[in-house]
Amino acid sequence: MNPHLRVTLVQSEIAWQDPAANRHRLAAHFRGLAGHTDLIVLPEMFSTGFSMDAAALAEDMDGPTVGWMREEAAALGCVITGSLIVRDSGRHFNRLVWARPDGSLEHYDKRHLFRMAGEPQHYAAGDRRVTIDFKGWRICPMVCYDLRFPVWSRNRGDYDLLLYVANWPARRAHAWSALLRARAIENLSYVVGVNRIGRDGNGATYAGDSVALDFLGQPLSSEGGGDRVETAVRDIESLRAYRVDFPAHLDADAFELR
């Protein structure tokens, strides 16, 4: 068990539909992180931007971007995670990939597809929630629009850190910040939200506002725009002590997802 978890938030612009350029840009953000972090978190669709051109941009799990994640994770000695467009069994997914330094992978497919952008017409929805055991921490990864659905994100006593990667437009920035805090408070959990900045090929602008929160919804990192690489440390004993002192989870409603 590692009582302290160092999580690095990488808030960056994303070149529109240009995976090679984005891999190069992000690799530059990684400089100096070796030995200083346990987990690097990238935005949603970090290699392309939030594109509906899934058929043209999708990569296989043994494609260049996942290969790059594996190489960078090995070189830095930490996990790298973020979502990208993946082709699997003839379908396309907005898939969060979890790349470990030893080359092994896990993944989570975005459950809630953003209908206002036509995402369900181009991508298949995920059908399972994922919890990853990492250095004794239980981490639940989600993707963007999932943030709006508290039942899917509900802590069933199975995670310590809830993680969201996103392309969340600036015009809905208030909802992003408010919902991240709500998820932390209601689930008695640390929360990390990593969003992009800049403007995409659809004309949407992004303000960033990536943040790490504690279980009270209080920030452990700075917030705001601009290119930003920031590492925040979480303490498992503080979380456990709070859950003992304020055990609201024991009064939660029982439910099942079907």
Coordinates of C-alpha atoms in Angstrom, one line a residue:
M1 CA 0.0 0.0 0.0
N2 CA 1.3 3.4 -1.0
P3 CA -0.3 5.9 1.5
H4 CA 0.5 8.9 -0.8
L5 CA -0.5 9.0 -4.5
R6 CA 1.1 11.6 -6.7
V7 CA -1.3 12.4 -9.6
T8 CA -0.2 14.7 -12.5
L9 CA -2.8 16.7 -14.4
V10 CA -1.8 17.6 -17.9
Q11 CA -3.9 20.4 -19.3
S12 CA -3.0 21.1 -22.9
E13 CA -4.2 22.3 -26.3
I14 CA -5.0 19.5 -28.7
A15 CA -4.1 19.8 -32.4
W16 CA -7.2 18.9 -34.4
Q17 CA -7.2 15.4 -35.8
D18 CA -3.4 15.2 -35.7
P19 CA -2.2 12.3 -33.4
A20 CA 1.5 12.6 -34.2
A21 CA 1.5 16.3 -33.3
N22 CA -0.4 15.7 -30.1
R23 CA 1.9 12.9 -29.1
H24 CA 4.9 15.2 -29.7
R25 CA 3.3 18.0 -27.7
L26 CA 2.4 15.9 -24.8
A27 CA 5.8 14.2 -24.6
A28 CA 7.3 17.7 -24.1
H29 CA 4.9 18.2 -21.1
F30 CA 6.3 15.0 -19.6
R31 CA 9.9 16.2 -19.3
G32 CA 11.1 16.2 -15.7
L33 CA 8.3 14.0 -14.4
A34 CA 10.3 10.7 -14.2
G35 CA 10.5 9.7 -10.5
H36 CA 8.2 12.5 -9.5
T37 CA 4.7 11.1 -10.2
D38 CA 2.8 7.9 -10.0
L39 CA 0.0 8.7 -12.5
I40 CA -0.2 11.1 -15.5
V41 CA -3.7 12.0 -16.6
L42 CA -4.4 13.4 -20.1
P43 CA -7.7 14.8 -21.4
E44 CA -10.4 13.0 -23.4
M45 CA -9.5 12.2 -27.0
F46 CA -6.0 13.6 -26.3
S47 CA -4.7 12.5 -29.7
T48 CA -7.4 14.0 -32.0
G49 CA -9.7 16.4 -30.2
F50 CA -13.4 15.6 -29.8
S51 CA -14.0 14.4 -33.3
M52 CA -16.9 12.4 -34.7
D53 CA -14.8 11.2 -37.6
A54 CA -14.3 7.9 -35.8
A55 CA -13.9 5.7 -38.9
A56 CA -11.0 7.7 -40.3
L57 CA -9.2 8.4 -37.0
A58 CA -9.7 5.1 -35.0
E59 CA -6.6 3.2 -34.0
D60 CA -6.3 -0.4 -32.8
M61 CA -5.1 -1.2 -29.3
D62 CA -1.8 -2.1 -30.9
G63 CA -1.7 1.1 -32.9
P64 CA 0.8 4.0 -32.6
T65 CA -0.9 6.0 -29.8
V66 CA -1.4 3.1 -27.4
G67 CA 2.2 2.1 -28.3
W68 CA 3.4 5.6 -27.5
M69 CA 1.5 5.5 -24.1
R70 CA 3.3 2.2 -23.2
E71 CA 6.7 3.6 -24.2
E72 CA 6.2 6.8 -22.2
A73 CA 4.9 5.0 -19.2
A74 CA 8.0 2.7 -19.2
A75 CA 10.4 5.6 -19.6
L76 CA 8.8 7.6 -16.9
G77 CA 8.1 4.7 -14.5
C78 CA 4.5 5.7 -14.0
V79 CA 1.0 5.0 -15.3
I80 CA -0.4 7.2 -18.2
T81 CA -4.1 7.4 -18.8
G82 CA -6.4 9.4 -21.1
S83 CA -9.0 8.6 -23.8
L84 CA -8.6 8.1 -27.6
I85 CA -10.6 6.8 -30.5
V86 CA -10.2 3.0 -30.6
R87 CA -11.4 0.4 -33.1
D88 CA -12.4 -2.9 -31.5
S89 CA -14.3 -5.8 -33.0
G90 CA -15.7 -3.7 -35.9
R91 CA -16.9 -0.9 -33.6
H92 CA -15.5 2.4 -32.4
F93 CA -15.1 3.5 -28.8
N94 CA -14.2 6.6 -26.9
R95 CA -11.8 4.5 -24.8
L96 CA -9.9 5.5 -21.7
V97 CA -6.6 3.5 -21.8
W98 CA -4.6 2.8 -18.6
A99 CA -1.0 2.1 -19.6
R100 CA 1.3 0.7 -17.0
P101 CA 5.2 0.9 -17.0
D102 CA 5.3 -2.9 -17.5
G103 CA 3.4 -2.6 -20.8
S104 CA 0.1 -4.0 -19.5
L105 CA -3.2 -2.2 -20.2
E106 CA -6.6 -1.8 -18.8
H107 CA -9.4 0.2 -20.4
Y108 CA -12.8 1.8 -19.8
D109 CA -15.2 2.6 -22.6
K110 CA -17.3 5.8 -22.2
R111 CA -20.7 4.8 -21.0
H112 CA -22.7 8.1 -21.6
L113 CA -22.3 9.3 -25.2
F114 CA -22.9 13.0 -25.8
R115 CA -26.0 13.0 -28.0
M116 CA -25.9 16.8 -28.5
A117 CA -22.7 16.3 -30.7
G118 CA -24.0 13.1 -32.3
E119 CA -21.6 10.8 -30.4
P120 CA -24.0 7.9 -30.3
Q121 CA -24.1 7.8 -34.1
H122 CA -20.3 7.3 -34.3
Y123 CA -19.3 5.4 -31.2
A124 CA -20.5 2.3 -29.2
A125 CA -21.3 2.9 -25.5
G126 CA -19.4 1.0 -22.9
D127 CA -21.4 -1.5 -20.8
R128 CA -19.3 -1.9 -17.6
R129 CA -17.8 0.3 -14.9
V130 CA -14.2 -0.3 -14.1
T131 CA -12.2 0.0 -10.9
I132 CA -8.5 -0.3 -11.1
D133 CA -6.3 -1.3 -8.1
F134 CA -3.1 0.8 -8.2
K135 CA -0.5 0.9 -5.4
G136 CA -3.3 -0.1 -3.0
W137 CA -5.6 2.7 -4.2
R138 CA -8.9 1.9 -5.9
I139 CA -9.4 4.2 -8.9
C140 CA -12.6 4.6 -10.9
P141 CA -12.0 6.2 -14.3
M142 CA -14.8 8.0 -16.3
V143 CA -15.0 10.1 -19.4
C144 CA -16.5 13.6 -19.7
Y145 CA -20.3 13.3 -20.1
D146 CA -20.3 10.5 -17.5
L147 CA -19.8 13.3 -14.9
R148 CA -23.5 14.3 -15.3
F149 CA -24.8 10.9 -14.2
P150 CA -24.4 10.4 -10.4
V151 CA -25.9 6.9 -10.3
W152 CA -23.1 5.6 -12.7
S153 CA -20.5 7.4 -10.6
R154 CA -21.9 6.4 -7.2
N155 CA -19.3 5.0 -4.8
R156 CA -20.4 1.5 -3.8
G157 CA -17.5 1.3 -1.4
D158 CA -15.3 0.3 -4.2
Y159 CA -13.1 3.3 -5.0
D160 CA -10.9 6.0 -3.3
L161 CA -10.3 8.2 -6.3
L162 CA -12.8 9.1 -9.0
L163 CA -11.2 10.3 -12.2
Y164 CA -12.7 12.2 -15.2
V165 CA -11.0 13.0 -18.5
A166 CA -12.8 15.5 -20.6
N167 CA -13.3 17.9 -23.6
W168 CA -15.7 20.1 -21.7
P169 CA -16.5 23.4 -23.5
A170 CA -16.0 26.7 -21.8
R171 CA -19.6 27.7 -22.1
R172 CA -20.5 25.0 -19.6
A173 CA -17.6 25.6 -17.3
H174 CA -19.8 26.3 -14.3
A175 CA -21.4 22.8 -14.6
W176 CA -17.9 21.2 -14.9
S177 CA -16.7 22.7 -11.7
A178 CA -19.9 22.3 -9.7
L179 CA -20.4 18.6 -10.7
L180 CA -16.8 17.7 -9.9
R181 CA -17.2 19.1 -6.4
A182 CA -20.6 17.3 -6.0
R183 CA -19.1 14.0 -7.0
A184 CA -16.3 14.4 -4.4
I185 CA -18.6 15.4 -1.6
E186 CA -21.4 12.8 -2.2
N187 CA -19.0 9.9 -2.7
L188 CA -16.5 10.7 0.1
S189 CA -13.8 10.4 -2.4
Y190 CA -10.9 12.2 -4.0
V191 CA -11.7 13.5 -7.5
V192 CA -9.6 14.5 -10.4
G193 CA -10.9 16.2 -13.5
V194 CA -8.6 16.9 -16.5
N195 CA -9.9 19.0 -19.3
R196 CA -8.3 20.5 -22.4
I197 CA -7.8 24.1 -23.5
G198 CA -7.9 25.9 -26.8
R199 CA -10.3 25.7 -29.8
D200 CA -11.2 22.6 -31.8
G201 CA -12.1 22.0 -35.4
N202 CA -15.8 22.3 -34.6
G203 CA -15.3 25.8 -33.2
A204 CA -15.8 24.9 -29.6
T205 CA -13.5 26.6 -27.0
Y206 CA -12.2 25.0 -23.9
A207 CA -11.1 26.8 -20.7
G208 CA -9.4 23.9 -18.9
D209 CA -10.3 24.3 -15.2
S210 CA -8.6 20.9 -14.5
V211 CA -8.6 20.3 -10.8
A212 CA -7.8 17.8 -8.1
L213 CA -10.2 17.8 -5.2
D214 CA -10.3 16.2 -1.8
F215 CA -13.3 14.4 -0.2
L216 CA -14.7 17.7 1.0
G217 CA -14.6 19.2 -2.5
Q218 CA -11.7 21.4 -1.6
P219 CA -9.0 21.9 -4.3
L220 CA -5.6 20.3 -3.9
S221 CA -4.3 21.9 -7.1
S222 CA -4.7 25.3 -8.9
E223 CA -7.5 25.9 -11.4
G224 CA -7.9 27.9 -14.5
G225 CA -6.7 28.0 -18.1
G226 CA -3.4 27.8 -20.0
D227 CA -1.0 24.9 -20.6
R228 CA -0.5 23.4 -17.2
V229 CA 1.3 20.4 -15.7
E230 CA 0.6 20.1 -12.0
T231 CA 1.1 17.2 -9.5
A232 CA -1.1 16.9 -6.5
V233 CA -0.6 14.4 -3.7
R234 CA -3.4 12.4 -2.0
D235 CA -3.3 10.8 1.4
I236 CA -5.2 7.6 2.0
E237 CA -5.2 7.9 5.8
S238 CA -6.9 11.3 5.7
L239 CA -9.6 9.8 3.5
R240 CA -10.1 6.8 5.8
A241 CA -10.2 9.0 8.9
Y242 CA -12.9 11.2 7.3
R243 CA -15.0 8.2 6.4
V244 CA -14.9 7.1 10.0
D245 CA -15.6 10.5 11.4
F246 CA -18.4 11.3 8.9
P247 CA -19.8 8.0 7.6
A248 CA -22.5 9.3 5.4
H249 CA -22.0 6.4 3.0
L250 CA -23.6 4.1 5.6
D251 CA -26.9 5.8 5.0
A252 CA -26.8 5.7 1.2
D253 CA -29.7 4.2 -0.7
A254 CA -29.3 0.7 -2.0
F255 CA -29.7 0.3 -5.7
E256 CA -28.7 -1.9 -8.6
L257 CA -27.7 -0.9 -12.2
R258 CA -29.3 -3.0 -14.9

